[in-house]
PDB file of C-alpha atoms in Angstrom:
ATOM      1  CA  UNK R   1     -11.375  -9.289   6.092  1.00 68.00           C
ATOM      2  CA  UNK R   2     -10.304 -12.465   7.832  1.00 83.00           C
ATOM      3  CA  UNK R   3      -7.354 -11.059   9.776  1.00 87.00           C
ATOM      4  CA  UNK R   4      -6.548 -14.525  11.115  1.00 90.00           C
ATOM      5  CA  UNK R   5      -6.088 -15.808   7.568  1.00 91.00           C
ATOM      6  CA  UNK R   6      -3.809 -12.877   6.730  1.00 94.00           C
ATOM      7  CA  UNK R   7      -1.716 -13.676   9.821  1.00 95.00           C
ATOM      8  CA  UNK R   8      -1.580 -17.312   8.749  1.00 96.00           C
ATOM      9  CA  UNK R   9      -0.305 -16.176   5.354  1.00 97.00           C
ATOM     10  CA  UNK R  10       2.285 -13.873   6.951  1.00 98.00           C
ATOM     11  CA  UNK R  11       3.506 -16.822   9.042  1.00 98.00           C
ATOM     12  CA  UNK R  12       3.773 -18.854   5.811  1.00 98.00           C
ATOM     13  CA  UNK R  13       5.811 -16.077   4.186  1.00 98.00           C
ATOM     14  CA  UNK R  14       8.114 -16.106   7.210  1.00 98.00           C
ATOM     15  CA  UNK R  15       8.523 -19.897   6.975  1.00 98.00           C
ATOM     16  CA  UNK R  16       9.330 -19.694   3.263  1.00 98.00           C
ATOM     17  CA  UNK R  17      11.788 -16.817   3.745  1.00 98.00           C
ATOM     18  CA  UNK R  18       9.824 -14.316   1.644  1.00 98.00           C
ATOM     19  CA  UNK R  19      11.283 -10.836   1.834  1.00 98.00           C
ATOM     20  CA  UNK R  20       8.219  -8.610   2.261  1.00 98.00           C
ATOM     21  CA  UNK R  21       7.071  -5.431   3.972  1.00 98.00           C
ATOM     22  CA  UNK R  22       3.466  -4.946   5.025  1.00 98.00           C
ATOM     23  CA  UNK R  23       1.935  -1.517   4.432  1.00 96.00           C
ATOM     24  CA  UNK R  24      -1.581  -0.046   4.206  1.00 93.00           C
ATOM     25  CA  UNK R  25      -4.336  -0.830   6.694  1.00 94.00           C
ATOM     26  CA  UNK R  26      -2.702  -4.023   7.973  1.00 95.00           C
ATOM     27  CA  UNK R  27       0.381  -1.961   8.871  1.00 96.00           C
ATOM     28  CA  UNK R  28      -1.861   0.594  10.585  1.00 96.00           C
ATOM     29  CA  UNK R  29      -3.340  -2.193  12.690  1.00 95.00           C
ATOM     30  CA  UNK R  30       0.141  -3.462  13.584  1.00 96.00           C
ATOM     31  CA  UNK R  31       1.031   0.052  14.752  1.00 96.00           C
ATOM     32  CA  UNK R  32      -2.053   0.096  17.002  1.00 95.00           C
ATOM     33  CA  UNK R  33      -4.445   2.093  14.816  1.00 95.00           C
ATOM     34  CA  UNK R  34      -7.423  -0.120  14.133  1.00 91.00           C
ATOM     35  CA  UNK R  35      -9.044   0.256  10.722  1.00 89.00           C
ATOM     36  CA  UNK R  36     -11.201  -2.196   8.850  1.00 88.00           C
ATOM     37  CA  UNK R  37     -10.054  -3.180   5.385  1.00 89.00           C
ATOM     38  CA  UNK R  38     -10.840  -5.651   2.636  1.00 89.00           C
ATOM     39  CA  UNK R  39      -7.279  -6.118   1.419  1.00 93.00           C
ATOM     40  CA  UNK R  40      -3.746  -6.668   2.632  1.00 96.00           C
ATOM     41  CA  UNK R  41      -0.867  -4.840   0.976  1.00 96.00           C
ATOM     42  CA  UNK R  42       2.693  -6.109   0.671  1.00 98.00           C
ATOM     43  CA  UNK R  43       5.855  -4.825  -0.936  1.00 97.00           C
ATOM     44  CA  UNK R  44       7.892  -7.803  -2.168  1.00 97.00           C
ATOM     45  CA  UNK R  45      11.614  -7.873  -2.918  1.00 97.00           C
ATOM     46  CA  UNK R  46      11.862  -7.962  -6.729  1.00 96.00           C
ATOM     47  CA  UNK R  47      13.907 -11.129  -7.212  1.00 96.00           C
ATOM     48  CA  UNK R  48      12.802 -14.262  -9.039  1.00 96.00           C
ATOM     49  CA  UNK R  49      13.696 -16.546  -6.113  1.00 97.00           C
ATOM     50  CA  UNK R  50      11.762 -14.356  -3.683  1.00 98.00           C
ATOM     51  CA  UNK R  51       8.667 -14.399  -5.880  1.00 97.00           C
ATOM     52  CA  UNK R  52       8.889 -18.197  -6.087  1.00 97.00           C
ATOM     53  CA  UNK R  53       9.004 -18.296  -2.266  1.00 98.00           C
ATOM     54  CA  UNK R  54       5.924 -16.032  -2.248  1.00 98.00           C
ATOM     55  CA  UNK R  55       4.093 -18.493  -4.489  1.00 98.00           C
ATOM     56  CA  UNK R  56       5.047 -21.393  -2.194  1.00 98.00           C
ATOM     57  CA  UNK R  57       3.706 -19.451   0.798  1.00 98.00           C
ATOM     58  CA  UNK R  58       0.431 -18.778  -1.034  1.00 98.00           C
ATOM     59  CA  UNK R  59       0.108 -22.448  -2.036  1.00 97.00           C
ATOM     60  CA  UNK R  60       0.697 -23.566   1.542  1.00 97.00           C
ATOM     61  CA  UNK R  61      -2.496 -21.726   2.548  1.00 96.00           C
ATOM     62  CA  UNK R  62      -4.692 -21.904  -0.550  1.00 95.00           C
ATOM     63  CA  UNK R  63      -5.145 -24.798  -2.938  1.00 94.00           C
ATOM     64  CA  UNK R  64      -5.513 -22.592  -5.977  1.00 95.00           C
ATOM     65  CA  UNK R  65      -3.969 -23.398  -9.368  1.00 95.00           C
ATOM     66  CA  UNK R  66      -4.185 -19.720 -10.370  1.00 95.00           C
ATOM     67  CA  UNK R  67      -1.224 -19.023  -8.056  1.00 97.00           C
ATOM     68  CA  UNK R  68       0.948 -20.548 -10.802  1.00 95.00           C
ATOM     69  CA  UNK R  69      -0.090 -17.638 -13.037  1.00 94.00           C
ATOM     70  CA  UNK R  70       1.900 -15.214 -10.875  1.00 95.00           C
ATOM     71  CA  UNK R  71       5.031 -14.455 -12.858  1.00 91.00           C
ATOM     72  CA  UNK R  72       8.217 -12.860 -11.577  1.00 93.00           C
ATOM     73  CA  UNK R  73       8.428 -10.846 -14.784  1.00 91.00           C
ATOM     74  CA  UNK R  74       5.175  -9.096 -13.855  1.00 89.00           C
ATOM     75  CA  UNK R  75       6.458  -8.016 -10.465  1.00 91.00           C
ATOM     76  CA  UNK R  76       9.766  -6.904 -11.902  1.00 91.00           C
ATOM     77  CA  UNK R  77       8.355  -5.181 -15.008  1.00 88.00           C
ATOM     78  CA  UNK R  78       6.970  -1.764 -15.886  1.00 86.00           C
ATOM     79  CA  UNK R  79       3.777  -2.207 -13.815  1.00 86.00           C
ATOM     80  CA  UNK R  80       5.080  -4.142 -10.816  1.00 94.00           C
ATOM     81  CA  UNK R  81       1.850  -4.950  -9.023  1.00 94.00           C
ATOM     82  CA  UNK R  82      -0.550  -7.862  -8.904  1.00 94.00           C
ATOM     83  CA  UNK R  83      -3.731  -8.489  -6.962  1.00 94.00           C
ATOM     84  CA  UNK R  84      -4.587 -11.938  -5.667  1.00 96.00           C
ATOM     85  CA  UNK R  85      -7.983 -12.908  -4.287  1.00 94.00           C
ATOM     86  CA  UNK R  86      -7.959 -16.260  -2.508  1.00 92.00           C
ATOM     87  CA  UNK R  87     -10.866 -18.516  -3.487  1.00 89.00           C
ATOM     88  CA  UNK R  88     -13.675 -18.649  -0.943  1.00 85.00           C
ATOM     89  CA  UNK R  89     -12.246 -15.735   1.051  1.00 84.00           C
ATOM     90  CA  UNK R  90     -13.680 -12.236   1.216  1.00 85.00           C
ATOM     91  CA  UNK R  91     -10.449 -10.290   0.890  1.00 88.00           C
ATOM     92  CA  UNK R  92      -7.658  -9.719  -1.574  1.00 94.00           C
ATOM     93  CA  UNK R  93      -3.950  -9.070  -1.394  1.00 96.00           C
ATOM     94  CA  UNK R  94      -1.906  -6.613  -3.386  1.00 96.00           C
ATOM     95  CA  UNK R  95       1.739  -7.421  -4.070  1.00 97.00           C
ATOM     96  CA  UNK R  96       4.032  -4.655  -5.316  1.00 96.00           C
ATOM     97  CA  UNK R  97       7.753  -4.261  -5.791  1.00 96.00           C
ATOM     98  CA  UNK R  98       7.503  -0.502  -6.216  1.00 94.00           C
ATOM     99  CA  UNK R  99       4.857   2.197  -6.275  1.00 90.00           C
ATOM    100  CA  UNK R 100       5.717   4.657  -9.016  1.00 87.00           C
ATOM    101  CA  UNK R 101       9.137   6.177  -8.532  1.00 87.00           C
ATOM    102  CA  UNK R 102       8.451   7.191  -4.949  1.00 90.00           C
ATOM    103  CA  UNK R 103       8.404   3.918  -3.019  1.00 94.00           C
ATOM    104  CA  UNK R 104      10.046   0.561  -3.590  1.00 94.00           C
ATOM    105  CA  UNK R 105      10.804  -2.515  -1.554  1.00 96.00           C
ATOM    106  CA  UNK R 106      14.492  -1.620  -1.528  1.00 94.00           C
ATOM    107  CA  UNK R 107      13.977   1.875  -0.083  1.00 93.00           C
ATOM    108  CA  UNK R 108      11.213   1.314   2.492  1.00 96.00           C
ATOM    109  CA  UNK R 109      12.277   1.311   6.135  1.00 98.00           C
ATOM    110  CA  UNK R 110      10.573  -1.354   8.193  1.00 98.00           C
ATOM    111  CA  UNK R 111      10.486  -2.818  11.660  1.00 98.00           C
ATOM    112  CA  UNK R 112       9.440  -6.203  12.937  1.00 98.00           C
ATOM    113  CA  UNK R 113       6.371  -6.159  15.153  1.00 97.00           C
ATOM    114  CA  UNK R 114       5.319  -9.373  16.823  1.00 96.00           C
ATOM    115  CA  UNK R 115       1.583  -9.979  16.692  1.00 95.00           C
ATOM    116  CA  UNK R 116       0.077 -13.050  18.371  1.00 93.00           C
ATOM    117  CA  UNK R 117       3.517 -14.640  18.338  1.00 96.00           C
ATOM    118  CA  UNK R 118       4.077 -13.976  14.618  1.00 97.00           C
ATOM    119  CA  UNK R 119       6.856 -11.584  13.594  1.00 98.00           C
ATOM    120  CA  UNK R 120       5.535  -9.204  10.939  1.00 98.00           C
ATOM    121  CA  UNK R 121       7.718  -6.967   8.775  1.00 98.00           C
ATOM    122  CA  UNK R 122       5.903  -3.615   8.801  1.00 98.00           C
ATOM    123  CA  UNK R 123       6.743  -0.286   7.184  1.00 98.00           C
ATOM    124  CA  UNK R 124       7.668   2.180   9.921  1.00 98.00           C
ATOM    125  CA  UNK R 125       4.941   4.433  11.255  1.00 98.00           C
ATOM    126  CA  UNK R 126       6.846   7.508  10.057  1.00 97.00           C
ATOM    127  CA  UNK R 127       7.089   6.208   6.478  1.00 97.00           C
ATOM    128  CA  UNK R 128       3.432   5.110   6.548  1.00 97.00           C
ATOM    129  CA  UNK R 129       2.496   8.645   7.619  1.00 97.00           C
ATOM    130  CA  UNK R 130       4.556  10.050   4.747  1.00 95.00           C
ATOM    131  CA  UNK R 131       2.880   7.661   2.298  1.00 94.00           C
ATOM    132  CA  UNK R 132      -0.636   8.608   3.412  1.00 94.00           C
ATOM    133  CA  UNK R 133      -0.575  12.296   4.326  1.00 92.00           C
ATOM    134  CA  UNK R 134      -0.566  13.835   0.841  1.00 87.00           C
ATOM    135  CA  UNK R 135      -2.771  11.476  -1.138  1.00 90.00           C
ATOM    136  CA  UNK R 136      -6.179  12.371  -2.513  1.00 90.00           C
ATOM    137  CA  UNK R 137      -8.020   9.439  -0.940  1.00 91.00           C
ATOM    138  CA  UNK R 138     -10.106  10.557   2.049  1.00 93.00           C
ATOM    139  CA  UNK R 139      -9.387   7.363   3.987  1.00 92.00           C
ATOM    140  CA  UNK R 140      -5.638   7.983   3.630  1.00 93.00           C
ATOM    141  CA  UNK R 141      -6.097  11.479   5.053  1.00 93.00           C
ATOM    142  CA  UNK R 142      -7.944   9.987   8.033  1.00 94.00           C
ATOM    143  CA  UNK R 143      -5.204   7.364   8.466  1.00 94.00           C
ATOM    144  CA  UNK R 144      -2.553  10.116   8.367  1.00 95.00           C
ATOM    145  CA  UNK R 145      -4.475  12.073  11.012  1.00 95.00           C
ATOM    146  CA  UNK R 146      -4.525   9.084  13.369  1.00 95.00           C
ATOM    147  CA  UNK R 147      -0.841   8.332  12.755  1.00 96.00           C
ATOM    148  CA  UNK R 148      -0.011  11.970  13.517  1.00 95.00           C
ATOM    149  CA  UNK R 149      -2.084  11.835  16.709  1.00 95.00           C
ATOM    150  CA  UNK R 150      -0.634   8.510  17.868  1.00 95.00           C
ATOM    151  CA  UNK R 151       3.011   9.222  17.094  1.00 96.00           C
ATOM    152  CA  UNK R 152       3.174  13.040  17.246  1.00 95.00           C
ATOM    153  CA  UNK R 153       4.441  13.513  13.708  1.00 94.00           C
ATOM    154  CA  UNK R 154       4.967  17.029  12.393  1.00 87.00           C
ATOM    155  CA  UNK R 155       3.932  18.135   8.909  1.00 79.00           C
TER     156      UNK R 155
END
Protein backbone atom coordinates (compact mmCIF):
# COMPACT_ATOMS: atom_id res chain seq x y z
CA UNK A 1 0.00 0.00 0.00
CA UNK A 2 1.18 3.51 -0.75
CA UNK A 3 1.17 4.86 2.80
CA UNK A 4 2.18 8.30 1.53
CA UNK A 5 -0.96 8.45 -0.60
CA UNK A 6 -3.11 7.43 2.37
CA UNK A 7 -1.51 10.23 4.42
CA UNK A 8 -2.19 12.65 1.58
CA UNK A 9 -5.83 11.57 1.64
CA UNK A 10 -6.02 11.94 5.43
CA UNK A 11 -4.64 15.48 5.08
CA UNK A 12 -7.35 16.15 2.46
CA UNK A 13 -10.03 14.87 4.85
CA UNK A 14 -8.66 17.20 7.52
CA UNK A 15 -8.76 20.16 5.10
CA UNK A 16 -12.35 19.38 4.11
CA UNK A 17 -13.46 18.92 7.72
CA UNK A 18 -14.43 15.25 7.33
CA UNK A 19 -15.32 13.64 10.63
CA UNK A 20 -13.55 10.28 10.49
CA UNK A 21 -11.76 7.76 12.69
CA UNK A 22 -9.02 5.53 11.32
CA UNK A 23 -9.01 1.90 12.47
CA UNK A 24 -7.49 -1.38 11.26
CA UNK A 25 -3.88 -1.73 10.17
CA UNK A 26 -3.38 1.99 9.55
CA UNK A 27 -4.40 2.63 13.17
CA UNK A 28 -1.99 -0.09 14.30
CA UNK A 29 0.81 1.69 12.45
CA UNK A 30 -0.15 5.01 14.06
CA UNK A 31 0.08 3.33 17.47
CA UNK A 32 3.60 2.10 16.63
CA UNK A 33 2.83 -1.49 15.60
CA UNK A 34 3.99 -1.88 12.04
CA UNK A 35 1.91 -4.18 9.84
CA UNK A 36 1.65 -4.26 6.09
CA UNK A 37 -1.80 -3.89 4.60
CA UNK A 38 -3.52 -3.39 1.27
CA UNK A 39 -6.37 -1.24 2.56
CA UNK A 40 -7.14 1.68 4.82
CA UNK A 41 -10.20 1.59 7.05
CA UNK A 42 -12.22 4.60 8.19
CA UNK A 43 -15.34 5.09 10.24
CA UNK A 44 -17.20 8.14 8.92
CA UNK A 45 -19.77 10.24 10.76
CA UNK A 46 -23.13 9.30 9.20
CA UNK A 47 -24.34 12.72 8.07
CA UNK A 48 -25.05 13.79 4.50
CA UNK A 49 -22.85 16.90 4.77
CA UNK A 50 -19.96 14.85 6.14
CA UNK A 51 -20.20 12.33 3.31
CA UNK A 52 -20.17 15.19 0.79
CA UNK A 53 -16.98 16.49 2.45
CA UNK A 54 -15.55 12.96 2.15
CA UNK A 55 -16.29 12.97 -1.57
CA UNK A 56 -14.60 16.37 -1.97
CA UNK A 57 -11.52 15.03 -0.16
CA UNK A 58 -11.42 11.99 -2.45
CA UNK A 59 -11.79 14.18 -5.56
CA UNK A 60 -8.97 16.44 -4.41
CA UNK A 61 -6.60 13.45 -4.63
CA UNK A 62 -8.07 11.31 -7.41
CA UNK A 63 -9.62 12.43 -10.67
CA UNK A 64 -12.19 9.67 -10.72
CA UNK A 65 -15.80 10.18 -11.81
CA UNK A 66 -16.85 7.05 -9.90
CA UNK A 67 -16.49 9.04 -6.65
CA UNK A 68 -19.83 10.65 -7.58
CA UNK A 69 -21.43 7.21 -7.20
CA UNK A 70 -20.84 7.30 -3.44
CA UNK A 71 -24.22 8.05 -1.92
CA UNK A 72 -24.93 9.20 1.61
CA UNK A 73 -27.93 6.89 1.70
CA UNK A 74 -25.59 3.90 1.35
CA UNK A 75 -23.47 4.92 4.31
CA UNK A 76 -26.51 5.68 6.41
CA UNK A 77 -28.56 2.62 5.39
CA UNK A 78 -28.86 -0.99 6.48
CA UNK A 79 -25.40 -1.99 5.18
CA UNK A 80 -23.38 1.13 5.95
CA UNK A 81 -20.10 0.30 4.26
CA UNK A 82 -18.50 1.01 0.91
CA UNK A 83 -15.14 0.12 -0.57
CA UNK A 84 -13.30 2.52 -2.84
CA UNK A 85 -10.28 1.58 -4.92
CA UNK A 86 -8.50 4.59 -6.40
CA UNK A 87 -7.62 4.18 -10.08
CA UNK A 88 -3.98 3.33 -10.74
CA UNK A 89 -3.28 2.67 -7.06
CA UNK A 90 -2.69 -0.72 -5.48
CA UNK A 91 -4.81 -0.28 -2.38
CA UNK A 92 -8.41 0.26 -1.40
CA UNK A 93 -10.25 2.10 1.33
CA UNK A 94 -13.21 0.94 3.34
CA UNK A 95 -15.63 3.54 4.67
CA UNK A 96 -18.12 2.53 7.37
CA UNK A 97 -20.50 4.37 9.65
CA UNK A 98 -21.04 1.33 11.85
CA UNK A 99 -19.94 -2.28 12.07
CA UNK A 100 -22.92 -4.39 13.05
CA UNK A 101 -24.42 -3.27 16.33
CA UNK A 102 -21.11 -3.35 18.16
CA UNK A 103 -19.17 -0.39 16.76
CA UNK A 104 -20.23 2.89 15.23
CA UNK A 105 -18.64 6.23 14.49
CA UNK A 106 -20.62 7.82 17.30
CA UNK A 107 -19.42 5.39 19.98
CA UNK A 108 -15.75 4.89 19.07
CA UNK A 109 -13.21 6.64 21.29
CA UNK A 110 -10.35 8.18 19.36
CA UNK A 111 -7.24 10.25 19.83
CA UNK A 112 -5.33 12.48 17.48
CA UNK A 113 -1.85 11.25 16.64
CA UNK A 114 0.39 13.47 14.56
CA UNK A 115 2.28 11.60 11.87
CA UNK A 116 4.75 13.45 9.63
CA UNK A 117 3.06 16.70 10.59
CA UNK A 118 -0.45 15.43 9.76
CA UNK A 119 -2.97 15.05 12.59
CA UNK A 120 -4.73 11.70 12.25
CA UNK A 121 -7.89 10.74 14.13
CA UNK A 122 -7.21 7.18 15.32
CA UNK A 123 -9.30 4.76 17.36
CA UNK A 124 -7.66 4.35 20.77
CA UNK A 125 -5.30 1.44 21.24
CA UNK A 126 -7.56 -0.02 23.93
CA UNK A 127 -10.62 0.00 21.64
CA UNK A 128 -8.56 -1.40 18.75
CA UNK A 129 -7.46 -4.24 21.04
CA UNK A 130 -11.09 -4.89 21.97
CA UNK A 131 -12.09 -4.89 18.30
CA UNK A 132 -9.39 -7.39 17.32
CA UNK A 133 -8.95 -9.78 20.24
CA UNK A 134 -12.04 -11.96 19.78
CA UNK A 135 -12.37 -12.17 16.01
CA UNK A 136 -11.83 -15.32 13.98
CA UNK A 137 -9.29 -13.82 11.59
CA UNK A 138 -5.76 -15.00 12.39
CA UNK A 139 -4.22 -11.64 11.51
CA UNK A 140 -6.53 -9.92 14.01
CA UNK A 141 -5.38 -12.33 16.71
CA UNK A 142 -1.76 -11.46 15.90
CA UNK A 143 -2.61 -7.73 15.95
CA UNK A 144 -4.31 -8.17 19.35
CA UNK A 145 -1.22 -9.97 20.67
CA UNK A 146 1.05 -7.10 19.65
CA UNK A 147 -1.33 -4.49 21.07
CA UNK A 148 -1.42 -6.42 24.35
CA UNK A 149 2.38 -6.62 24.41
CA UNK A 150 2.89 -2.95 23.53
CA UNK A 151 0.27 -1.48 25.85
CA UNK A 152 -0.01 -4.14 28.59
CA UNK A 153 -3.71 -4.78 28.13
CA UNK A 154 -5.40 -7.44 30.25
CA UNK A 155 -7.91 -9.93 28.86
